[in-house]
Every structure is written in C-alpha cells, then in structure tokens.
Coordinates of C-alpha atoms in Angstrom, one line a residue:
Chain A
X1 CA 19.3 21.0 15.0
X2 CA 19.8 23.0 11.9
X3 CA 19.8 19.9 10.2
X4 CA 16.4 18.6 11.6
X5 CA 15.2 21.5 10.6
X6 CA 16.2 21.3 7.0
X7 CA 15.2 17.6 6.8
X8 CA 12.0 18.6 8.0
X9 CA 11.6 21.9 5.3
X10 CA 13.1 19.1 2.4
X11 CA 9.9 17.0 3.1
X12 CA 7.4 19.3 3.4
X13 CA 8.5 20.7 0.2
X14 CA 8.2 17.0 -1.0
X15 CA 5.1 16.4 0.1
X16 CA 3.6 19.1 -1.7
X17 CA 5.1 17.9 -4.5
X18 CA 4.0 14.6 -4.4
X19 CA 0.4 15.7 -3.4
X20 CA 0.5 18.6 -6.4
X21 CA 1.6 15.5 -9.4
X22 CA -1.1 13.2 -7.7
X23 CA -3.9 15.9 -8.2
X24 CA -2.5 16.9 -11.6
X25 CA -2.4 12.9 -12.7
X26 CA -5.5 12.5 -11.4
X27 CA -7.0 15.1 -13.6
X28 CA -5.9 14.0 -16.3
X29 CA -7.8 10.3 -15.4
X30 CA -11.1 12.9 -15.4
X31 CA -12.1 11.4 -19.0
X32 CA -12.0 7.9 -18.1
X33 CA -14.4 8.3 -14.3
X34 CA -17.3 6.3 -15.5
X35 CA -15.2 3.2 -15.5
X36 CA -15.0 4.3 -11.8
X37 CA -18.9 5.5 -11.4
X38 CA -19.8 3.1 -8.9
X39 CA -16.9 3.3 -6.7
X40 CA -17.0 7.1 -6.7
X41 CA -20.7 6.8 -5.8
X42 CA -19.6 4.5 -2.9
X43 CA -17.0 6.4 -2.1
X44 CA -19.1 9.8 -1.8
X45 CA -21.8 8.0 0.3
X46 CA -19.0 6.7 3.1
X47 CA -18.0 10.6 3.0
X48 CA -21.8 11.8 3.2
X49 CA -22.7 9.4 6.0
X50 CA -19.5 9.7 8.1
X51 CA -19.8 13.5 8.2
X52 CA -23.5 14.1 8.3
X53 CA -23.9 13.9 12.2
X54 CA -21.2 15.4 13.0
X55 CA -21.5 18.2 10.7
X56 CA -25.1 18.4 12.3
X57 CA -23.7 19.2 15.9
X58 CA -20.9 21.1 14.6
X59 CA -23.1 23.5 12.3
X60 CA -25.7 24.0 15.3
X61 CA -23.4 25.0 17.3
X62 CA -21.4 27.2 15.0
X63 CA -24.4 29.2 14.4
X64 CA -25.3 29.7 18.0
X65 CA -22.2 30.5 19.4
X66 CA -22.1 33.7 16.4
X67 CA -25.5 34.6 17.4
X68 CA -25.0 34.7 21.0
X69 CA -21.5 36.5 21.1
X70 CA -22.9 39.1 18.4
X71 CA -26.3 39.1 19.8
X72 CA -24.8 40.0 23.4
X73 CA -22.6 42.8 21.5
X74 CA -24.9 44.3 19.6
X75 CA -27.5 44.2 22.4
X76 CA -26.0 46.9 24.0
X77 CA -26.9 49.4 21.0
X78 CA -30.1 47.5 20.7
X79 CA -29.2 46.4 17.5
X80 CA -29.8 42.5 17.9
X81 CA -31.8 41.7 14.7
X82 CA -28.5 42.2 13.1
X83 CA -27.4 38.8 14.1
X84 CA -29.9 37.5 11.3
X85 CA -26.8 39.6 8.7
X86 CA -23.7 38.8 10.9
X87 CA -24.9 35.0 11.3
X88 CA -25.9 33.7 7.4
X89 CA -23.4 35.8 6.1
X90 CA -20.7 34.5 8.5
X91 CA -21.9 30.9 8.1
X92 CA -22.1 30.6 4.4
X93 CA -19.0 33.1 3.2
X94 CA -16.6 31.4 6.1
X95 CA -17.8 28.9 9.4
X96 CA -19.9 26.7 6.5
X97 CA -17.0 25.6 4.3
X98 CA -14.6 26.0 6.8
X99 CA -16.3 24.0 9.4
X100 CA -17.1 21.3 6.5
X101 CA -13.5 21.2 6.1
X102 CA -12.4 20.6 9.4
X103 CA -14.5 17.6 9.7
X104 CA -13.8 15.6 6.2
X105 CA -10.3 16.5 7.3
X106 CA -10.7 14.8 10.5
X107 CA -13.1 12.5 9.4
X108 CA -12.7 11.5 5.8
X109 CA -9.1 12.4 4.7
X110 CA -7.7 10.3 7.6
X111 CA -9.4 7.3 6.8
X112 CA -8.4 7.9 3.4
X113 CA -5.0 8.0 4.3
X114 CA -5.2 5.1 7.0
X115 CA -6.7 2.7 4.0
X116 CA -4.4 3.9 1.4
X117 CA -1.3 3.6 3.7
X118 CA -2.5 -0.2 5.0
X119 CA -2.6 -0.8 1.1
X120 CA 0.8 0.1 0.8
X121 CA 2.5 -1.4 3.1
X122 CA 0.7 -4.9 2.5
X123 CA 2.1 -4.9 -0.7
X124 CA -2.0 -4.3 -2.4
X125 CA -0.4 -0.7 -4.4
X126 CA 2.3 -2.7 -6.2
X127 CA 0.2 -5.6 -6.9
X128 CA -1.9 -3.2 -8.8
X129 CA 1.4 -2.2 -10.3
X130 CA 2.6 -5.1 -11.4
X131 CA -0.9 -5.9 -12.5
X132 CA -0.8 -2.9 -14.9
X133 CA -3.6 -1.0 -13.1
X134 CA -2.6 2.2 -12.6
X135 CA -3.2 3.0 -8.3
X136 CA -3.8 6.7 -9.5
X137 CA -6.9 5.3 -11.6
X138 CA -7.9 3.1 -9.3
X139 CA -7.7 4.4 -5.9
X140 CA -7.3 8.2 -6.2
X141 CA -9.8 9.2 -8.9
X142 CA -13.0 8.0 -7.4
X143 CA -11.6 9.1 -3.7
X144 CA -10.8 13.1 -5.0
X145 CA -13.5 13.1 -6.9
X146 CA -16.0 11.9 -4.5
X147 CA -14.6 14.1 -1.8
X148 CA -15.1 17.2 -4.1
X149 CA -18.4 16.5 -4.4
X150 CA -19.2 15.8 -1.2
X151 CA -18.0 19.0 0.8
X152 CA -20.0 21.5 -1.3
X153 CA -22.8 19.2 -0.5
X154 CA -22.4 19.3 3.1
X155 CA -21.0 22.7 3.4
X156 CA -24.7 23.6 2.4
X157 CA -26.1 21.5 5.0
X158 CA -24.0 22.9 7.8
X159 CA -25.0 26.5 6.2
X160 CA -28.4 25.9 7.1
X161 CA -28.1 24.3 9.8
X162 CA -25.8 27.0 11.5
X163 CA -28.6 29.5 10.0
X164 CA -31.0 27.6 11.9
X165 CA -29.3 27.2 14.8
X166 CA -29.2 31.6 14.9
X167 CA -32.6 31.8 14.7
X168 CA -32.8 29.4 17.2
X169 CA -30.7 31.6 19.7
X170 CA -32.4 35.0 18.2
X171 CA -35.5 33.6 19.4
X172 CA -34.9 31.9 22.5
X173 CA -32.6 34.0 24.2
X174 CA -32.6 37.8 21.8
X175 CA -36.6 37.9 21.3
X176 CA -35.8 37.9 17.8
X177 CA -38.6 36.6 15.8
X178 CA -38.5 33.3 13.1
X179 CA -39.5 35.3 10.2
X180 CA -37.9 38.5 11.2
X181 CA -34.7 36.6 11.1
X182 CA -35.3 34.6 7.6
X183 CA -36.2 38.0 6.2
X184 CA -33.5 39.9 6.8
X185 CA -31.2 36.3 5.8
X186 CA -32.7 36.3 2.8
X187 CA -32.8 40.0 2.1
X188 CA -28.9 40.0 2.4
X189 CA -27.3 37.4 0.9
X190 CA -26.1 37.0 -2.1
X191 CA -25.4 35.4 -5.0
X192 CA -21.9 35.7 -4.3
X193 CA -21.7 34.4 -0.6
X194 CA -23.2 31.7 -1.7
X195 CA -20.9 30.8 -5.0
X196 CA -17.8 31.7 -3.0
X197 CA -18.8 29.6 -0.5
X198 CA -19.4 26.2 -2.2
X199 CA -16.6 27.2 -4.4
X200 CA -14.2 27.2 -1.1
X201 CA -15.8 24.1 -0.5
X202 CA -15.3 22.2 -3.3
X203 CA -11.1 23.2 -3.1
X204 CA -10.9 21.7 0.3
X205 CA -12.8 18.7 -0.5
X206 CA -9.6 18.3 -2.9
X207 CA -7.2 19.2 -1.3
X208 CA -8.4 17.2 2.0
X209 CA -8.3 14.5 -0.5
X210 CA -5.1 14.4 -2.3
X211 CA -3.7 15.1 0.7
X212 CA -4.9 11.8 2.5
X213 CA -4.4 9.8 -1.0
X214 CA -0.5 11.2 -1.4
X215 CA 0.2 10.9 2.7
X216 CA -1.0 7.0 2.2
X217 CA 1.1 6.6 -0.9
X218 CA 4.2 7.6 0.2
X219 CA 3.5 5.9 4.0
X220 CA 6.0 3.3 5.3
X221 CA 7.5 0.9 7.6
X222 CA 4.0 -1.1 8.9
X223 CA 1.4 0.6 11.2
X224 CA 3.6 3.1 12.7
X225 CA 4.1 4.0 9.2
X226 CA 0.3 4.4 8.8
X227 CA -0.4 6.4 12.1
X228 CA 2.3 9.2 11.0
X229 CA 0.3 9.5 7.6
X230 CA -2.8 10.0 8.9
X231 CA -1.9 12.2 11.6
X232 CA 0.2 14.5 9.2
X233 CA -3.0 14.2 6.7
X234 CA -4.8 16.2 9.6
X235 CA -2.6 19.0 10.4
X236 CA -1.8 19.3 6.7
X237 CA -4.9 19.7 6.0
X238 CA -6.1 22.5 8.5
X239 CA -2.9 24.2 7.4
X240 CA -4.4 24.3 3.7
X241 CA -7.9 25.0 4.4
X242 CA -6.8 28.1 6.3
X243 CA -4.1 29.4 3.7
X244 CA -6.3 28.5 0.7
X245 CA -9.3 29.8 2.8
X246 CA -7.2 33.5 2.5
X247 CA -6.4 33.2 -1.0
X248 CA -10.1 31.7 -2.0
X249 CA -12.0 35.4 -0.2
X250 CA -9.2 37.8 -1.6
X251 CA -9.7 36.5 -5.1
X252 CA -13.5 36.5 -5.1
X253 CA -14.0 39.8 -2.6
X254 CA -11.1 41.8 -4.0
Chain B
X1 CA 20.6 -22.7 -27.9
X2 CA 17.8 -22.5 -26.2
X3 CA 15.7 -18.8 -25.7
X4 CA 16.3 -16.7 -22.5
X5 CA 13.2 -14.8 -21.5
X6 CA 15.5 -13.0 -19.0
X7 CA 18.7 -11.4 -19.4
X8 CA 20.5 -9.4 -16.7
X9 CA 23.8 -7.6 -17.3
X10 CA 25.7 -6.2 -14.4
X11 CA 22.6 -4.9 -12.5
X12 CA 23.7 -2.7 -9.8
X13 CA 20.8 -1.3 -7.1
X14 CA 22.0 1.0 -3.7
X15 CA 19.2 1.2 -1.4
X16 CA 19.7 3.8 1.7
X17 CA 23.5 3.8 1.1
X18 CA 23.9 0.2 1.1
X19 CA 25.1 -1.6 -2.0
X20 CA 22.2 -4.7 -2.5
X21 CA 23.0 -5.7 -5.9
X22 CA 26.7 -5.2 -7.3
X23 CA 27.0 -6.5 -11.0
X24 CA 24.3 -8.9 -11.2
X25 CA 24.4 -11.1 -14.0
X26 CA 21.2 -13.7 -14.9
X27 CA 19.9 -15.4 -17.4
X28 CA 16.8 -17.5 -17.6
X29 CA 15.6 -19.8 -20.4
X30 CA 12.1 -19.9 -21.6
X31 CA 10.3 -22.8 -19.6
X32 CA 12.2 -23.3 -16.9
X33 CA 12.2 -22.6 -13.0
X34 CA 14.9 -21.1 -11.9
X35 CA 15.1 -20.8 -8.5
X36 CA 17.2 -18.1 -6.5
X37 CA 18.2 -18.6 -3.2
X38 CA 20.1 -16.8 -0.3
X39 CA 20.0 -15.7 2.8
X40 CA 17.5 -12.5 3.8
X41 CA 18.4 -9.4 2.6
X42 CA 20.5 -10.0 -0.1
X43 CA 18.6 -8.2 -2.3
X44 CA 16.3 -11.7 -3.8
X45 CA 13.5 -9.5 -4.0
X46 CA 14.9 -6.3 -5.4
X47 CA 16.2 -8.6 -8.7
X48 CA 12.0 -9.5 -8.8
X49 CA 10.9 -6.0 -8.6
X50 CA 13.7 -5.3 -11.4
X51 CA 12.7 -7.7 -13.6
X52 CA 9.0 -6.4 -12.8
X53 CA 9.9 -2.9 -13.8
X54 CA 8.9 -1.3 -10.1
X55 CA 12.6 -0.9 -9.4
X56 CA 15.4 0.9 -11.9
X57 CA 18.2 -0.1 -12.0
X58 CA 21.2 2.4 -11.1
X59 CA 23.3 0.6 -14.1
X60 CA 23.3 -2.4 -15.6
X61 CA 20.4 -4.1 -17.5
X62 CA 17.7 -6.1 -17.2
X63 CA 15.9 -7.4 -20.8
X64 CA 12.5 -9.1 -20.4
X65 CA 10.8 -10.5 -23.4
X66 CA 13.5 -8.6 -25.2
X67 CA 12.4 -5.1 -23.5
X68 CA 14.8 -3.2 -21.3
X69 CA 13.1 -2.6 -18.4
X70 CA 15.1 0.3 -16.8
X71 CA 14.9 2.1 -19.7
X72 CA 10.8 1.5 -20.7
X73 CA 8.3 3.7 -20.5
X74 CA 5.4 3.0 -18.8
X75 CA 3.2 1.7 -21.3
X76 CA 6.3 -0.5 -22.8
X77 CA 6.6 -1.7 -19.2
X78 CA 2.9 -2.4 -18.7
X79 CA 3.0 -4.4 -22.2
X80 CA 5.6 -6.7 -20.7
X81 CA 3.8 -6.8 -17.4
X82 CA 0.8 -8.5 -18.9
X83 CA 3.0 -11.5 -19.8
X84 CA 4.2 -11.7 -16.1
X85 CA 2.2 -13.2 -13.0
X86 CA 3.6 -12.0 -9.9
X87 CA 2.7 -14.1 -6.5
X88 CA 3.6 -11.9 -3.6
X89 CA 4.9 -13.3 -0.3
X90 CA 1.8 -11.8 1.2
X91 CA -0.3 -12.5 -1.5
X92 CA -1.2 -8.6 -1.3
X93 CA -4.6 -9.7 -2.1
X94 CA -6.6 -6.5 -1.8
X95 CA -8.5 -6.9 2.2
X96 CA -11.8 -4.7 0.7
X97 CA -12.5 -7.4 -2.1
X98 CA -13.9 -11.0 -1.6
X99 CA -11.7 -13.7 -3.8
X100 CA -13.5 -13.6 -6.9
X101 CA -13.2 -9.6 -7.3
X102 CA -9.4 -10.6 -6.7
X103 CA -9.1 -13.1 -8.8
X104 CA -10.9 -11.0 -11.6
X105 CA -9.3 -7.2 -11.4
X106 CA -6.8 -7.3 -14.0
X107 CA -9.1 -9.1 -16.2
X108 CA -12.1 -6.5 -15.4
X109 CA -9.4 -3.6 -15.4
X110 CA -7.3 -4.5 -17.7
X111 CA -8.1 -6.8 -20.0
X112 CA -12.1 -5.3 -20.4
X113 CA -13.9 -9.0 -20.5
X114 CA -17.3 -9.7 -20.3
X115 CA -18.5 -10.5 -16.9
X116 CA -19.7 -14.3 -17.8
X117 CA -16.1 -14.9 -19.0
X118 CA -14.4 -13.6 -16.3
X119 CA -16.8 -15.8 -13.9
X120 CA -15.7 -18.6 -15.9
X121 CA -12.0 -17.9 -16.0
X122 CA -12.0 -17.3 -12.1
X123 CA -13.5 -20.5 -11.0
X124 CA -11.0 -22.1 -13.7
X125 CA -7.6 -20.5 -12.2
X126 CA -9.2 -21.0 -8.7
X127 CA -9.9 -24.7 -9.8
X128 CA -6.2 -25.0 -11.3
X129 CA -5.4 -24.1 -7.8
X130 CA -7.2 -26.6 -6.0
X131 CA -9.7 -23.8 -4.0
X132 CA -13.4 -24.8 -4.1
X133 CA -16.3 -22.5 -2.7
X134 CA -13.5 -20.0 -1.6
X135 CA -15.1 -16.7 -4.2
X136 CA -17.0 -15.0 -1.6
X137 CA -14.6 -15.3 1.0
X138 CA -12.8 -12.5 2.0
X139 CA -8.8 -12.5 2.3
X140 CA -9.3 -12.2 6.0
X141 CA -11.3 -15.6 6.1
X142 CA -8.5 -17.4 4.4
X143 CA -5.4 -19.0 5.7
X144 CA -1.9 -18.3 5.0
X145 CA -1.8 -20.8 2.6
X146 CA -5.1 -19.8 0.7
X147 CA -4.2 -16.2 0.5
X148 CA -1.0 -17.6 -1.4
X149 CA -3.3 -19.9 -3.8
X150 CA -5.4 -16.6 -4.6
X151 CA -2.7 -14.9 -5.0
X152 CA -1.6 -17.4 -7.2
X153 CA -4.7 -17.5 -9.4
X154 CA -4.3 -14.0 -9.5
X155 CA -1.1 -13.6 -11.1
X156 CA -2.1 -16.7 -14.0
X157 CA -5.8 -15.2 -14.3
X158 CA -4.2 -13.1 -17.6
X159 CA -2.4 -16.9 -18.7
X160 CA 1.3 -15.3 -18.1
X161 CA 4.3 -16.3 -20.4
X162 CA 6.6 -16.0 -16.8
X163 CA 5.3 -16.1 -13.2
X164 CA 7.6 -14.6 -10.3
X165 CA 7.0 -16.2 -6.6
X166 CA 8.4 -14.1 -4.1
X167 CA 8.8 -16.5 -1.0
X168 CA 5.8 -18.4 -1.7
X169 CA 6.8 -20.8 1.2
X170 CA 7.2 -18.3 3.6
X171 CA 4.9 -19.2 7.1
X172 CA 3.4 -21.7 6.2
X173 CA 3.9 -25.4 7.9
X174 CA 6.0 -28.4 5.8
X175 CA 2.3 -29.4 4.9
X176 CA 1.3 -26.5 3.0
X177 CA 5.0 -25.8 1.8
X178 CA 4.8 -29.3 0.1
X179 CA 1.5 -28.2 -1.5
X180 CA 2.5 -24.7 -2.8
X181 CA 5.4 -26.9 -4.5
X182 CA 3.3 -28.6 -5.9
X183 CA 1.0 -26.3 -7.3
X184 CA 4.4 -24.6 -8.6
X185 CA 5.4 -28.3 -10.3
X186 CA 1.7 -28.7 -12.0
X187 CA 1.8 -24.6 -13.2
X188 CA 5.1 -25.9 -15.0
X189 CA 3.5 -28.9 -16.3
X190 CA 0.0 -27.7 -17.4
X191 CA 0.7 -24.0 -18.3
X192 CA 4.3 -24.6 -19.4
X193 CA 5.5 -21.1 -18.2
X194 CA 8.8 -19.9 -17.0
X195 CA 9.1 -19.5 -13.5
X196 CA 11.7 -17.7 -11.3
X197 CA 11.0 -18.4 -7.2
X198 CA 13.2 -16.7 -4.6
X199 CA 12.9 -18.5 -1.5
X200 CA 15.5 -19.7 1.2
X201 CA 14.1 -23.0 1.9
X202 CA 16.2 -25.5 0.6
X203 CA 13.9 -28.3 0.8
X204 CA 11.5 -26.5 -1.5
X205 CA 14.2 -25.5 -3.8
X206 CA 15.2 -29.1 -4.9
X207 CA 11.7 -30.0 -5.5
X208 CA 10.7 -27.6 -7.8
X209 CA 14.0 -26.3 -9.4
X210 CA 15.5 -27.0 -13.0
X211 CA 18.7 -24.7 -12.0
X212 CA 19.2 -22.8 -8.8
X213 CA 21.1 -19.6 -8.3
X214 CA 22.7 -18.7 -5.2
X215 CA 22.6 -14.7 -4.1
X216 CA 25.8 -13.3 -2.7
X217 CA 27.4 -10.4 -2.2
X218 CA 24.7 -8.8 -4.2
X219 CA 25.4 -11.3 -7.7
X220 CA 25.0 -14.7 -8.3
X221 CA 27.5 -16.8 -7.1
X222 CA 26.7 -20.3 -8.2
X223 CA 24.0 -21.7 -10.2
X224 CA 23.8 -24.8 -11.4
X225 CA 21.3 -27.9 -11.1
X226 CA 20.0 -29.2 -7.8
X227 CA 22.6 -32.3 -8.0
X228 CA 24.9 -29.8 -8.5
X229 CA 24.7 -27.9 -5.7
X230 CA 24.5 -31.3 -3.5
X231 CA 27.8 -31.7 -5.1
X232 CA 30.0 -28.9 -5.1
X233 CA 32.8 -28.3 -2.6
X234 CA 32.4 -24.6 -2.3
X235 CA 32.5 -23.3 1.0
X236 CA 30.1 -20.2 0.7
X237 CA 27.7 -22.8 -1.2
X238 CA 28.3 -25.7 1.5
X239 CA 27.5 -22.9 4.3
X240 CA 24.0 -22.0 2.8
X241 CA 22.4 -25.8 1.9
X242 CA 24.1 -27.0 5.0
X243 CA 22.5 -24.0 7.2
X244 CA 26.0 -23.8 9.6
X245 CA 26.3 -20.7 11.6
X246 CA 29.8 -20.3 11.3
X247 CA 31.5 -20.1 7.9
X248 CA 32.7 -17.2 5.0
X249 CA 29.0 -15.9 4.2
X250 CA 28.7 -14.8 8.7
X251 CA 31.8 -14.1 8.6
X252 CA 32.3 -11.2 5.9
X253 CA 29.5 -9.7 7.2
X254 CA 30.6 -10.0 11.0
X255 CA 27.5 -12.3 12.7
X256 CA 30.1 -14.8 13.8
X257 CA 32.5 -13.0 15.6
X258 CA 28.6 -11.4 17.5
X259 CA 27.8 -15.1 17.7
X260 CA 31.1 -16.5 19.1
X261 CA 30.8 -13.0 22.0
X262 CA 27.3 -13.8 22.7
X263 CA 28.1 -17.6 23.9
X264 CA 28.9 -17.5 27.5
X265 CA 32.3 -18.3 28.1
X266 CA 33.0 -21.9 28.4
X267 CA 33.7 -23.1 32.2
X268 CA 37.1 -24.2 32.9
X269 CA 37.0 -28.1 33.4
X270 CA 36.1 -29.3 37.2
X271 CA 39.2 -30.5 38.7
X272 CA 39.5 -34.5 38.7
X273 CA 37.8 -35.9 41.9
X274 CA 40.1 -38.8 43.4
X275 CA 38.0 -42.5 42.9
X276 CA 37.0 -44.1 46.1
X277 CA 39.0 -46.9 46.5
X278 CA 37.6 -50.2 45.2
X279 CA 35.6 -52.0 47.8
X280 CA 36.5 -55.3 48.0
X281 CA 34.4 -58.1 46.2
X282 CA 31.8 -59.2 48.4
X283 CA 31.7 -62.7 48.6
X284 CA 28.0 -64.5 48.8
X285 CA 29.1 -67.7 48.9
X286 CA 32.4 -69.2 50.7
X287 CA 35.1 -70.1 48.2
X288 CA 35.0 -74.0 47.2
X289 CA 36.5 -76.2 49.4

C-alpha cells in the first residue's frame, strides 16, 4: 500500500518534471516560431473553433447563475443593482479564465495529448528523431504557443458573454435595467481585473498545453496507453488551473 | 581490408530488469547488407535504435561513421543521423500528412530546400520505389506494403550513406515480401549504400544478404554468408533456419518443457483386436476336372 503510494508520489513528481523541461525547451524554440507560423495558426484555429460553442453555453450560464444567486441575496436588502459589480467583476477577475480553462482542458489539451500519444506509440516521434527533427520543434512549439494565445482570447469572449448573460437575468427576472447594469460594469472595473485576468489566462493556456504535449510524450503501451494520458491530462490540468489560479490573484491583489 | 561503417564493442542494454543485449559485438563493412536475424525479442531492434543514437548504451560501444554514439551529443548524433535512412516496421509515416509532405519533411525541415526541388526529389525517391500517383494519398489509404515503400522513400529522400530496415517484411503476404526484397536488392545496386535489415524471415534473408548475423543470448552468435549458414552443423543455428520447436534456443529459455506440458498426453495404444478368421476362398468356378 505504502508502496503504491510512493510509486504514485515518484511519478507525479516526474511528470512535473517532464512537463517543466518541455515548457522550458520549448522556450527556448521561441526564436525560431516562424518556421512554424502556419501550423501555429492552424493549430490556434482547431483550439478557437473547438471551444467557441462551448465556451458560449458555458459563459451564459456562468454569468446567470452569479446574477441570480447574488441577485436573490441581495434582494432582500434591496440592493440588486449590485449584481452589475458582483457579476463583471466575478466573471473577468475569476469564472472568465477559469471557466476558459476548464474547457481547453477538456477540450483542447486532451486531444492534444490523444494525437501526441497515437504519434508515439506508432513510432511517428522517433521517426522525427531519427530524422533529426527535433519533436519539441515540431510538435510542441506551435501547440503551446497556439494554446497561449488562444485562452486569453476566449477568456474575453466568455467575459462578455457571462456579462451579458447578468444583464440578461437583471433584466428578466431583478428589473434591473440594460444600461443601468453596463453603467455601473463599466464604472467598476478596472484596469487591473481585466490584466489579471487575461494574464491568468494566458498561464493556463500553457500549462493546459505542456501538460497534454508531455502526458502524450511520455504515453505507452498502444491505446490504453493513450486513454490513461489523456485522462490524466484532464485532472492535471484542473489541479493546476486551481493552484496557479491561487498563486496568479495573491501576486497581483496582494 | 575493407572499411566498417559500424563497429560495436561489447554493447550491453538492460531493459525493465531484463538483460537484452550482453556484450554485443558487430561490425559492418561499407556497402554491404548485413542481415540480423533472430527470434522476437532478442533485442534486433534495440542494436538499430543503438546504432541510431535513440538508445544508450549501458557499456560498451557503438561507432558509426567513426562517431560514438553513446557518448555524442545531440548535434554530433544528428550529423550522423543525416547519413542514415531508417525504414520502420510500421513505416511511422506521420497519419496527418498525405505522402508527398512525408516523403519531403526532413528535406523541408532539415535540409531547408526549395520547394520545386523537393517536388522533384519526392516523385524521384517515390519513382525509385516503384509508387505512381500515390502523393496525395494519405497513409491511411495505402496498404501495408505502400506504407513500407513511403517509408522507404522517406528514409533515402536525404540520399543516406547506410539505411536501417527494421522488419521490413513484417505482414505483408510472400507477394509483397518478394517485392520489398527487391526494392532492398535495387537500393544496393543503384544507391550503393550499406544496409543492415533485422528481420526473422529466413526466406527474405538469403535473398538480400551479403553476411547474416544470428542474435542470441543478447550477442551475435554466428555470422557468416548465406551458404554458410545452409552449411553449418550448429545446433542453435540449425534450430533457427530450420524453425523446429524443440531444440537449445526453447530450451534455455523454458518454451519446450511449456510446449511438451501443453500436448495432451498421448493415449496408451488400443489393445490388439483378434483377426476374424480367414473365410475360406470362394470358389466361382468348380475346380478343373
């Protein structure tokens, strides 16, 4: 039992090793990512267009849920217009890129991790190998980099979108008007939400990332091989959005 | 004396506990095929990936083109690695590219042409490996024995110095067996390389060999000629051509004794059942007066 345990504690530790020297190597490739332009640009629009409708639905609903459980609450001291603080605020310091990450985690840093891992146990990593094409070149630059890119983009999406879907609920349901609520959005945030916001974003997008690209690097034994590297990329990857989410608000709120 | 482009020195390789190579010793001359046979597992692979530079070795060496692999760094081992074509047993062709983008990575990659010559060097190597109209197929499209050729063009796209097969035979029917040996014969004959294919078929082995080496016991046991292997009396040697079950390579790793308790136990002979007596000769016709 003891033993299990300590297996299991001896790869974890490896993992994040492995994953920590791939995102480190693939910095270092940064210089040479216009070799790779056009399969980063592929690469961000499979992310993009996977996650858009889902993000959609997810975003909505997000934002309603806040505004109705803070609406109700603050109802009761007649203080509903507040939802158009609790609800942008909540959305674009927190739900947005947290929400964003859930679903490239689900979405995007699976499949990443699926493809990579069928690559490597077909044999298609070392041929690049033995090619002299370096798999950290080829296959994880334009993926990290793409995903990076992408979550800050649709971390703002879902922002508004959740936003929206507050106003929606403030005027449906709180009799909160449309421009009542965009005033007071606008009037508080800030700068700051917003920065800290993408900024979480565009960590998670990397992580999410290295984390599929490493998982389907070091995947084997066939397809059950495969299934255990994406699955792992998944809970990984929650685990880090939600430690890094801690460590991303105390450095920037402190 | 004539130049080795390979030279192995007591190569030694555990994987998961288990000894696969144990003092390996191999040498290969420039232009020839050497062929290494023996039976799965017995580490014919591992000696590719070591002379590749994707394995280390634990001890021992393994000199390519006069650089030590184990000991390379990666940009020594990458030099070396342009001078070798590797044909996987796969192929490993990558499935998200059709057969030209195959056929032309390491020259797009690596070797920076410009596009019109790599179109032109793709439809030669595919030529050179008798595939017609195949580029904008995908590796899914193709049989097993097209996904080999690819594979093939591939790894001599870069016009390689030494090409390693790995099981180029494997699953595919006498048919197209017959014609990867042949493609292996004419790579010899019109790109004078040196060649090493591991493989276990013998049939393929005599065909296309200029000296085979037998893998046991994680070195090579034997090499010599084809004739000579036809011709030797050794018993470890005569149990691999000759495929018999029983015999010192089952037996030292205990699949005979399994075999001989798997086969149902003979039944004990039928006791004899007493002949009818002789009828007596029926006579047609009454004797002769």
């Amino acid at each position: 039992m003891i033993f299990r345990y300590a297996n299991q504690m001896v790869a974890s530790i490896e993992g994040i090793g492995h994953t920590l020297i791939l995102l480190t190597r693939t910095l270092l490739w940064i210089p040479w990512l216009w070799r790779k332009r056009a399969e980063t640009v592929a690469q961000m629009a499979t992310c993009a267009f996977g996650g858009f409708p889902v993000a959609m639905i997810v975003g909505m609903f997000s934002g309603m849920v806040l505004a109705l459980q803070s609406g109700y609450t603050l109802q009761k001291w007649g203080q509903e217009e507040l939802i158009a603080i609790v609800v942008p605020a909540s959305m674009v310091r927190e739900m947005g890129p947290v929400m964003t990450g859930f679903i490239l985690a689900g979405l995007v840093g699976s499949t990443m991790a699926a493809e990579v891992g069928t690559m490597n146990v077909s044999e298609e990593i070392e041929a690049l190998e033995v090619m002299s094409i370096n798999p950290v070149y080829f296959l994880a630059l334009p993926r990290i980099v793409a995903l990076a890119l992408v979550a800050p983009l649709l971390t703002i999406y879902v922002d508004l979108i959740g936003i929206f879907g507050g106003a929606f609920v403030g005027d449906r349901i709180l009799n909160l008007s449309y421009t009542t609520y965009m005033k007071h959005t606008l009037d508080t945030l800030e700068l700051k939400d917003i920065y800290s916001g993408l900024l979480k974003a565009l960590v998670f997008g990397t992580l999410i990332s290295s984390v599929g690209v490493s998982q389907g690097m070091r995947a084997r034994g066939g397809a059950e091989g495969v299934g255990k590297a994406t699955m792992r990329t998944v809970v990984i990857s929650f685990v880090y959005i939600l430690i890094f989410d801690y460590i991303l608000t105390w450095m920037v709120y402190q | 004396m004539p130049e080795h482009v390979i030279e192995i020195v007591d190569l030694c390789k555990s994987l998961g506990g288990k000894q696969v190579l144990n003092r390996l010793c191999l040498q290969v001359r420039r232009g020839e095929t050497f062929v290494i046979i023996g039976r799965s597992g017995t580490g014919k692979s591992v000696t590719l990936k070591h002379i590749i530079g994707l394995m280390k070795p634990d001890s021992g060496t393994c000199t390519v083109f006069g650089t030590e692999m184990g000991k390379a760094t990666r940009a020594e081992a990458e030099t070396v690695r342009r001078r070798i074509g590797y044909l996987f047993q796969s192929g490993a062709l990558l499935a998200s590219m059709n057969v030209e983008d195959n056929v032309a990575l390491p020259l797009r990659e690596i070797e920076r042409m410009p596009e019109d010559q790599v179109l032109r060097t793709v439809r030669e190597k595919l030529d050179l490996v008798d595939l017609d109209k195949v580029e904008l197929k995908m590796p899914s499209e193709l049989s097993g024995g097209m996904r080999k050729r690819v594979g093939l063009a591939r790894a001599i796209s870069r016009n390689p110095e030494l090409v390693l097969y790995d099981e180029p035979t494997s699953g595919l029917d006498p048919i197209g067996t017959a014609a990867i040996d042949e493609l292996i014969l004419s790579m010899k004959k019109k790109l004078k390389v040196t060649q090493i294919v591991v493989t276990h078929d013998m049939a393929s082995a005599r065909r296309i060999a200029d000296r085979i080496g037998l893998l046991y016991d994680g070195r090579i046991y034997f090499t010599g000629t084809p004739a000579d292997l036809d011709e030797t009396t050794d018993v470890v040697v005569h149990q691999f051509v000759h495929g018999e079950v029983a015999g010192p390579m089952t037996e030292k790793s205990g699949e005979t004794k399994r075999y001989r308790r798997q086969r149902p136990p003979t039944p004990p002979p039928a006791p004899p059942t007493p002949h009818p007596a002789p009828a007596p000769e029926k006579q047609d016709f009454p004797p002769p007066a």
